[in-house]
Every structure is written in C-alpha cells, then in structure tokens.
Coordinates of C-alpha atoms and ligand atoms in Angstrom, one line a residue:
M16 CA 19.9 149.8 107.6
I17 CA 23.1 149.0 105.8
M18 CA 23.3 150.1 102.1
I19 CA 26.3 149.1 100.0
Y20 CA 26.3 150.3 96.5
F21 CA 27.6 148.1 93.6
D22 CA 25.7 149.7 90.7
Y23 CA 28.1 152.5 89.6
A24 CA 27.3 151.7 85.9
A25 CA 23.6 152.6 86.6
T26 CA 24.5 155.9 88.2
T27 CA 27.1 157.4 90.6
P28 CA 26.7 159.7 93.6
V29 CA 27.7 163.3 92.8
D30 CA 31.2 164.0 94.2
T31 CA 30.8 166.6 97.1
R32 CA 33.4 168.8 95.4
V33 CA 31.1 168.8 92.3
V34 CA 28.0 169.7 94.4
N35 CA 29.9 172.6 95.9
K36 CA 30.9 173.9 92.5
M37 CA 27.3 173.7 91.3
L38 CA 25.6 175.4 94.3
P39 CA 26.1 179.1 93.4
Y40 CA 24.6 178.5 90.0
F41 CA 21.2 177.7 91.5
N42 CA 20.4 181.0 93.2
K43 CA 23.3 183.4 93.0
E44 CA 24.7 183.0 89.5
F45 CA 21.3 182.2 88.1
G46 CA 21.3 184.3 85.0
N47 CA 20.1 183.0 81.6
P48 CA 23.2 182.5 79.5
S49 CA 21.4 184.1 76.6
S50 CA 20.9 187.4 78.5
I51 CA 23.3 190.1 77.6
Y52 CA 23.7 191.8 81.0
D53 CA 26.5 190.7 83.4
L54 CA 24.5 188.1 85.3
G55 CA 23.8 186.3 82.0
K56 CA 27.3 186.7 80.8
S57 CA 28.6 185.1 83.9
S58 CA 26.4 182.0 83.2
K59 CA 27.6 182.0 79.6
Y60 CA 31.2 182.1 80.8
A61 CA 30.6 179.2 83.2
I62 CA 29.1 177.1 80.3
N63 CA 32.1 177.8 78.1
F64 CA 34.5 177.0 80.9
A65 CA 32.8 173.6 81.3
R66 CA 32.9 173.1 77.5
K67 CA 36.7 173.6 77.6
E68 CA 37.0 171.1 80.5
I69 CA 35.1 168.5 78.5
A70 CA 37.0 169.2 75.3
D71 CA 40.4 168.9 77.2
A72 CA 39.3 165.6 78.7
I73 CA 38.7 163.9 75.2
N74 CA 41.2 166.0 73.2
C75 CA 38.9 168.0 70.9
Y76 CA 38.1 171.7 70.5
P77 CA 35.5 173.3 72.8
E78 CA 33.5 174.3 69.7
E79 CA 33.0 170.6 69.0
I80 CA 31.0 170.0 72.3
Y81 CA 27.2 170.4 72.5
F82 CA 25.4 170.1 75.8
T83 CA 22.3 167.9 76.0
S84 CA 20.1 166.5 78.8
C85 CA 21.5 163.0 79.0
G86 CA 23.4 160.3 77.2
S87 CA 20.3 159.1 75.4
E88 CA 19.7 162.5 74.0
S89 CA 23.3 162.7 72.8
D90 CA 23.0 159.3 71.0
N91 CA 19.7 160.4 69.4
L92 CA 21.1 163.8 68.3
A93 CA 24.2 162.2 66.9
I94 CA 22.7 159.2 65.1
K95 CA 19.5 160.8 63.8
G96 CA 21.2 164.1 63.1
I97 CA 24.1 162.6 61.2
A98 CA 22.0 160.1 59.3
K99 CA 19.5 162.8 58.1
A100 CA 22.1 165.4 57.2
N101 CA 24.1 162.8 55.2
R102 CA 21.2 161.1 53.5
V103 CA 22.1 162.3 50.1
K104 CA 25.3 160.3 50.3
G105 CA 23.6 157.1 51.4
N106 CA 21.1 155.5 53.8
H107 CA 23.1 152.6 55.3
I108 CA 24.1 152.5 59.0
I109 CA 26.2 149.8 60.8
T110 CA 25.8 149.2 64.5
S111 CA 26.1 146.1 66.8
K112 CA 23.6 143.9 68.6
I113 CA 24.8 144.8 72.0
E114 CA 24.3 148.6 71.9
H115 CA 22.3 150.4 74.6
P116 CA 18.6 151.0 73.8
A117 CA 19.5 154.6 73.2
V118 CA 21.3 153.5 70.1
I119 CA 19.4 150.3 69.1
N120 CA 16.0 152.0 69.3
T121 CA 17.3 155.1 67.5
C122 CA 18.4 152.9 64.7
K123 CA 15.0 151.1 64.7
S124 CA 13.3 154.4 64.4
L125 CA 15.5 155.4 61.5
E126 CA 14.6 152.1 59.7
K127 CA 11.0 153.2 59.8
E128 CA 12.1 156.3 57.9
G129 CA 13.8 154.3 55.1
F130 CA 17.3 153.9 56.5
E131 CA 18.9 150.4 56.3
V132 CA 20.7 149.2 59.4
T133 CA 23.1 146.3 59.8
Y134 CA 23.2 145.0 63.4
L135 CA 26.6 143.2 63.7
D136 CA 26.9 140.0 65.8
V137 CA 29.5 139.9 68.6
D138 CA 31.7 137.0 69.8
K139 CA 31.4 135.3 73.1
N140 CA 33.3 138.1 74.9
G141 CA 31.2 140.8 73.3
F142 CA 33.7 141.9 70.6
V143 CA 32.6 143.1 67.2
N144 CA 34.5 141.2 64.6
I145 CA 36.6 143.7 62.6
N146 CA 36.5 141.6 59.4
E147 CA 32.7 141.4 59.6
L148 CA 32.5 145.1 60.1
E149 CA 34.6 145.7 57.0
K150 CA 32.5 143.2 55.0
A151 CA 29.3 145.0 56.1
I152 CA 30.5 148.3 54.6
K153 CA 28.7 149.2 51.3
N154 CA 28.8 152.1 48.9
N155 CA 25.9 153.7 50.6
T156 CA 27.2 153.3 54.2
I157 CA 27.2 156.7 55.9
L158 CA 27.6 155.9 59.6
I159 CA 29.1 153.3 61.9
S160 CA 27.9 153.5 65.5
I161 CA 29.7 151.1 67.8
M162 CA 29.8 151.6 71.6
Y163 CA 33.2 152.3 73.3
A164 CA 32.4 150.0 76.3
N165 CA 29.4 147.9 77.1
N166 CA 27.1 148.8 80.0
E167 CA 26.3 145.2 81.0
I168 CA 29.5 143.2 80.4
G169 CA 32.0 146.0 80.3
T170 CA 33.7 144.8 77.1
V171 CA 35.8 147.6 75.6
Q172 CA 35.8 147.5 71.8
D173 CA 38.8 148.1 69.5
V174 CA 37.8 151.7 68.9
D175 CA 41.1 152.7 67.3
K176 CA 40.7 150.0 64.7
I177 CA 37.1 150.9 64.0
G178 CA 38.0 154.5 63.7
E179 CA 40.8 153.8 61.3
I180 CA 38.6 151.7 59.0
A181 CA 35.8 154.3 59.1
R182 CA 38.2 157.2 58.3
K183 CA 39.8 155.3 55.4
R184 CA 36.4 154.6 53.9
N185 CA 35.2 158.1 54.6
I186 CA 32.4 156.9 56.8
I187 CA 31.3 158.8 59.9
F188 CA 32.1 157.0 63.2
H189 CA 29.9 157.6 66.3
T190 CA 30.7 155.9 69.5
D191 CA 28.4 155.7 72.5
S192 CA 30.9 156.4 75.3
V193 CA 28.5 156.8 78.2
Q194 CA 30.2 154.0 80.1
A195 CA 33.7 154.8 79.0
V196 CA 34.1 158.5 79.8
G197 CA 35.7 159.0 83.2
N198 CA 36.8 155.3 83.3
I199 CA 39.1 155.1 80.3
R200 CA 41.4 157.8 78.8
I201 CA 39.8 158.9 75.5
D202 CA 41.5 160.8 72.7
V203 CA 39.0 161.4 69.8
R204 CA 41.8 162.7 67.5
K205 CA 44.0 159.7 68.0
S206 CA 41.1 157.2 67.7
N207 CA 39.6 158.9 64.6
I208 CA 36.3 159.4 66.4
D209 CA 33.9 161.7 64.6
S210 CA 31.1 161.8 67.2
L211 CA 30.9 160.7 70.8
S212 CA 28.2 160.7 73.5
M213 CA 28.6 161.0 77.3
S214 CA 26.5 161.5 80.4
A215 CA 27.6 163.3 83.6
H216 CA 25.8 161.0 86.1
K217 CA 28.1 158.1 85.1
F218 CA 31.3 160.0 86.3
Y219 CA 30.2 161.5 89.7
G220 CA 28.4 164.4 88.1
P221 CA 24.7 165.3 88.2
K222 CA 21.8 163.6 86.4
G223 CA 20.0 165.4 83.6
V224 CA 23.1 166.6 81.7
G225 CA 25.0 165.1 78.8
A226 CA 27.3 166.2 76.1
L227 CA 27.9 165.3 72.5
Y228 CA 31.2 165.8 70.6
V229 CA 30.9 166.1 66.9
R230 CA 34.1 166.8 64.9
S231 CA 34.0 170.0 63.0
G232 CA 33.3 169.4 59.4
V233 CA 30.8 166.6 60.2
N234 CA 27.3 167.6 59.2
F235 CA 24.4 166.8 61.6
N236 CA 20.8 168.1 61.9
R237 CA 19.2 169.5 65.0
Q238 CA 16.5 167.3 66.4
Q239 CA 14.5 169.9 68.3
D240 CA 13.2 173.2 67.0
G241 CA 13.6 176.3 69.1
G242 CA 16.1 179.0 69.9
H243 CA 19.7 179.5 68.9
Q244 CA 21.4 177.7 71.8
E245 CA 24.4 175.4 71.2
K246 CA 25.0 176.9 67.7
E247 CA 21.4 176.1 66.8
K248 CA 22.0 172.3 67.2
R249 CA 20.2 171.9 70.5
S250 CA 17.6 174.5 71.5
G251 CA 16.6 175.1 75.0
T252 CA 17.9 177.2 78.0
E253 CA 21.0 175.5 79.2
N254 CA 21.1 173.6 82.5
V255 CA 23.8 175.8 83.9
P256 CA 24.4 174.2 87.3
G257 CA 24.4 170.7 85.6
I258 CA 26.8 171.8 82.9
V259 CA 29.1 173.4 85.5
G260 CA 29.0 170.1 87.5
M261 CA 29.6 168.0 84.4
G262 CA 32.7 170.1 83.5
Y263 CA 34.2 169.8 86.9
A264 CA 33.3 166.1 87.3
I265 CA 35.1 165.2 84.0
S266 CA 38.2 167.2 84.9
L267 CA 38.3 165.5 88.4
A268 CA 37.8 162.1 86.8
N269 CA 40.5 162.6 84.3
N270 CA 43.0 163.9 86.9
E271 CA 42.3 161.0 89.2
I272 CA 41.8 158.2 86.6
E273 CA 45.0 156.3 87.2
S274 CA 44.7 156.0 91.0
H275 CA 40.9 155.2 90.8
T276 CA 41.4 152.6 88.1
E277 CA 44.0 150.8 90.1
K278 CA 41.9 150.7 93.2
I279 CA 38.6 149.8 91.5
K280 CA 40.3 147.1 89.4
Y281 CA 41.8 145.6 92.5
L282 CA 38.4 145.5 94.2
R283 CA 36.7 144.1 91.1
D284 CA 39.4 141.4 90.7
L285 CA 39.1 140.5 94.4
Y286 CA 35.4 139.9 93.9
I287 CA 35.9 137.8 90.8
K288 CA 38.7 135.7 92.3
S289 CA 36.8 135.1 95.5
I290 CA 33.7 134.0 93.6
I291 CA 35.8 131.7 91.3
N292 CA 37.4 130.1 94.4
E293 CA 34.3 129.8 96.6
V294 CA 31.2 129.4 94.4
P295 CA 30.7 126.5 91.9
N296 CA 28.7 126.6 88.7
I297 CA 29.2 130.1 87.6
Y298 CA 29.9 131.8 84.2
I299 CA 31.8 135.0 83.8
N300 CA 30.4 137.2 81.1
G301 CA 32.5 139.5 78.9
S302 CA 36.2 139.8 78.3
L303 CA 38.5 139.4 81.2
D304 CA 41.2 141.7 80.0
K305 CA 39.6 144.4 77.7
R306 CA 37.0 145.4 80.2
L307 CA 35.9 148.4 82.1
P308 CA 37.9 148.5 85.4
G309 CA 34.8 148.5 87.6
N310 CA 32.6 145.9 85.8
A311 CA 32.0 142.3 86.8
N312 CA 29.2 140.3 85.3
I313 CA 28.8 136.8 86.7
S314 CA 26.0 134.3 86.0
Y315 CA 25.1 132.2 89.1
L316 CA 23.5 129.3 87.2
G317 CA 20.3 128.1 88.8
I318 CA 19.3 131.5 90.3
K319 CA 17.5 134.2 88.2
G320 CA 19.5 137.4 88.1
A321 CA 16.4 139.4 89.1
K322 CA 15.8 137.1 92.1
M323 CA 19.4 137.5 93.1
V324 CA 19.1 141.3 93.0
E325 CA 16.0 141.1 95.2
L326 CA 17.7 138.9 97.7
L327 CA 20.8 141.1 97.8
N328 CA 18.6 144.2 98.3
E329 CA 17.1 142.5 101.4
R330 CA 20.6 142.5 102.7
G331 CA 21.3 146.1 101.9
I332 CA 23.2 145.5 98.7
C333 CA 22.5 147.4 95.4
A334 CA 23.4 145.4 92.3
S335 CA 21.8 144.9 88.9
S336 CA 20.6 141.9 86.8
G337 CA 20.8 143.6 83.4
S338 CA 17.5 141.9 82.6
A339 CA 14.6 144.2 81.7
C340 CA 11.3 143.7 83.4
S341 CA 8.4 144.7 81.1
A342 CA 4.7 144.0 81.6
G343 CA 5.6 141.7 84.6
L344 CA 7.8 139.5 82.4
I345 CA 11.5 139.2 83.2
K346 CA 13.3 139.0 79.9
P347 CA 16.9 137.7 79.9
S348 CA 19.6 140.2 79.0
N349 CA 19.8 140.6 75.2
V350 CA 23.5 141.5 75.5
I351 CA 24.3 138.2 77.2
L352 CA 22.0 136.3 74.8
A353 CA 24.0 137.8 72.0
T354 CA 27.4 136.8 73.5
T355 CA 26.6 133.3 74.9
K356 CA 23.4 132.3 72.9
N357 CA 22.4 130.6 76.2
S358 CA 19.2 131.8 77.9
N359 CA 20.1 130.1 81.2
I360 CA 23.3 132.1 81.4
A361 CA 21.5 135.3 80.2
S362 CA 18.7 135.0 82.8
S363 CA 21.1 134.3 85.7
A364 CA 23.5 137.2 85.2
L365 CA 24.4 139.5 88.0
R366 CA 26.1 142.8 87.2
T367 CA 28.1 144.4 89.9
T368 CA 29.9 147.6 89.1
F369 CA 32.4 149.1 91.5
G370 CA 33.3 152.7 92.1
K371 CA 35.6 155.0 94.0
Y372 CA 33.8 154.8 97.2
N373 CA 33.8 151.0 97.6
T374 CA 36.1 149.3 100.1
I375 CA 37.6 145.9 100.7
D376 CA 35.0 145.4 103.5
D377 CA 32.3 146.0 101.0
I378 CA 33.6 143.3 98.7
N379 CA 33.9 140.8 101.6
Y380 CA 30.3 141.6 102.6
L381 CA 29.2 141.0 99.0
V382 CA 31.0 137.7 98.6
E383 CA 29.7 136.4 101.9
N384 CA 26.1 137.2 101.1
I385 CA 26.3 135.8 97.6
K386 CA 27.8 132.5 99.0
D387 CA 25.0 132.4 101.5
I388 CA 22.2 133.1 98.9
V389 CA 23.6 130.5 96.5
K390 CA 23.7 127.9 99.2
K391 CA 20.1 128.6 100.3
Y392 CA 18.3 129.3 97.0
R393 CA 20.1 127.3 94.3
Ligands
LIG430 N1 24.5 154.4 76.6 C1 25.0 153.6 77.5 C2 26.1 152.6 77.2 C3 24.5 153.6 78.8 O1 25.0 152.8 79.7 C4 23.5 154.6 79.1 C5 22.9 154.6 80.5 O2 23.0 153.7 81.3 C6 23.0 155.4 78.1 C7 23.6 155.3 76.9 C8 22.0 156.4 78.4 O3 22.5 157.5 79.3 P1 21.5 158.4 80.1 O4 21.0 157.6 81.2 O5 22.2 159.5 80.5 O6 20.3 158.7 79.1

C-alpha cells in the first residue's frame, strides 16, 4: 500500500543519522547522568554536548537551555514558571487567539489562579497587530507569549518587533517556536527573546524530548517537585538518548536549512500553484510570503476538511484538517475562524505540510487525487 506523507508539522520521521547517534545510549552508554562514576559521567557529557548544540543553533548560552519531555511541557514550564515567579510585579499576560493549546490552555489555567490574560485578535493572514499589542500593555503586564510560527496556517509573526517592544517595556517575551525551530534561522539575542520552546520531533529528532531556553536573569519557577536535575528547574532523570538525538537533529537541521528550505518551498509552491490553476472555489489560508516554507493550508469549499483527510487516507496520503474531533463532533479550526471569521472556510481547511523527504512525484500524486476527490464529492 502506498503511503505518502504530507504532515511534517504533526511530526517528522527521525533522520537515520540521528537514530544511529542515539543507539549507543540505550544499552551501552546507559548510565544515569547523576551517577558520579565514569558511566554516569559519560551520559552527563552527552547531555551537555547536546545542550551546546541547541544553544549554538539559537545563539544563546548552554546554561540557558533546560531539557523537558516535549514542546507542551516547555510551554507550560515557561508560561506558568515565569508568571508565578514574577507575580509580585504584576498578574497580566498577553497572548494571541491563534496559539497552540499548549499556550492557550496554560493561560486559561493561570486565569483560574487569578492571572489576567489578554487574547489578541489576528488579521486575515494570522498576524498580530503590533499597535494593538502595544495598546494592550498595562502597568501590571509581566509576560507576552506570542508564537513564532503558527502550526496550522504557517504564518510567521514579526518576532523582532515584538521582542523590541517587550524589551523596551521591561516585559518578558516568551515565544512558542515548536514549528519554527529547524525551519527558520533563530537568533534569540538579536530578536530579544527571553524564553523559547521547542520539540525534537518537529525537526527529524525523536518524540518525547523538548527544550526550553530561558535567558539568564529571567526568573521562573519549577513546575515539578523532585531532584536536582536541570539546575532544579525540571526534576526527573534525563532522557539521554532523546536528548542526544535532539542535539544532533538541531545541528543537522541548522547546517542544512538553506538547501532544505529551497527544496521544500519549491514543492509547496508547486502544490499551491497547481491547485490555483486546476481547482476552482478554494481559499488559501495564511500569509503567502511570511510563512513557514513547508506549510500550505487550503480550504476546498464544499468539502469538510476532516472528510478530505479521510478520502486522501484511502488513497495512501497523510494530511491534516486542523479541525479537532471531540466527543464525535468535528469542530472547525479555531485558528482559521480567528483569521477568516468564516465557518465554511474554517471547516473545509486542509493542511498539507511538506518535508525533506517529499519529491515532485509526491506533489503530482497529491494534486491529481485532490482534483479527483473535489470532482466526485463536492
Ligand atoms: N506548539 C506548537 C506550535 C505545536 O505545533 C505543537 C505541536 O504540534 C506544540 C506546541 C506541542 O508540542 P509537543 O507535541 O512536543 O508537545
């Protein structure tokens, strides 16, 4: 059975070079990094090597990197940790309406604990309005959390501008960069980013490992009680093979970013151009220029996104609708509702995300099948 993958924003296959790098850490170099004999020290060395690889990739110091279990945990640790540690200064947080649930639900949970959260609107392409962001800042604002790039529509925010405003006003700036790391060159110093979350499985690393950068000098509280690991900010024996894999995956991604971006963008644009030319009654979600290289999100009006995903699956194609299915009800994408305010567009969105293993033949197969499905089921 054919299987063609267009869901690289959901997760990526682990690069074979990364798998090979990880393998010894399962059963040869298996020591606990907290143990003080040589086997333990060797694991500790491997973790700190990976910490340096990650720090180099985003231009920070290795001491500013904390390992976690995933992007969601990094967002929780950053937002809850920063909010609670800085509560004496204020209780107001600014975020946007199109954040990932790892951010939105963390903010909702903080609201229950007495924090006040402003959820900024976005324009039709998914951009936060910088004037509105500035207007939302109050004397008690302690944290701005705006994602680097959106997971559904791929829109890349003006992170430099947001960082500049936050730094000027002495407000901590966290950015959920789970979709950006590995796809966009990131420089936390240049962009005035105080805190940034990432997840290895989005850049050809393993699942179950994430990292959080927090600029030294920024206070944040641990969210989990236990041992002294990660400078007492994140207790729990480290996932050594995962961390080794994450470090190597990010250094590969950064070394290969230009060539991969060029190829992936070409394939993505080929798909979009072909669909514009050959399929009527469509709507392209998100910005066409400031967008993740591998993201295309197109609403095929008249066909539910979830139905399209099902029909494509029958033809061996993996894609995503962005809509969440809860209790048997298919809810239209809240991100596309926020950008278009149109439930027909939101419920007919199809997200295809392209990666380094896709080919031109894959794109042709995708376009042919979408044309056929649209003809038969619209
Ligand atoms: N933030 C964004 C923008 C994401 O796309 C995702 C995952 O899709 C996450 C956070 C959560 O990452 P993880 O799956 O590693 O918990």
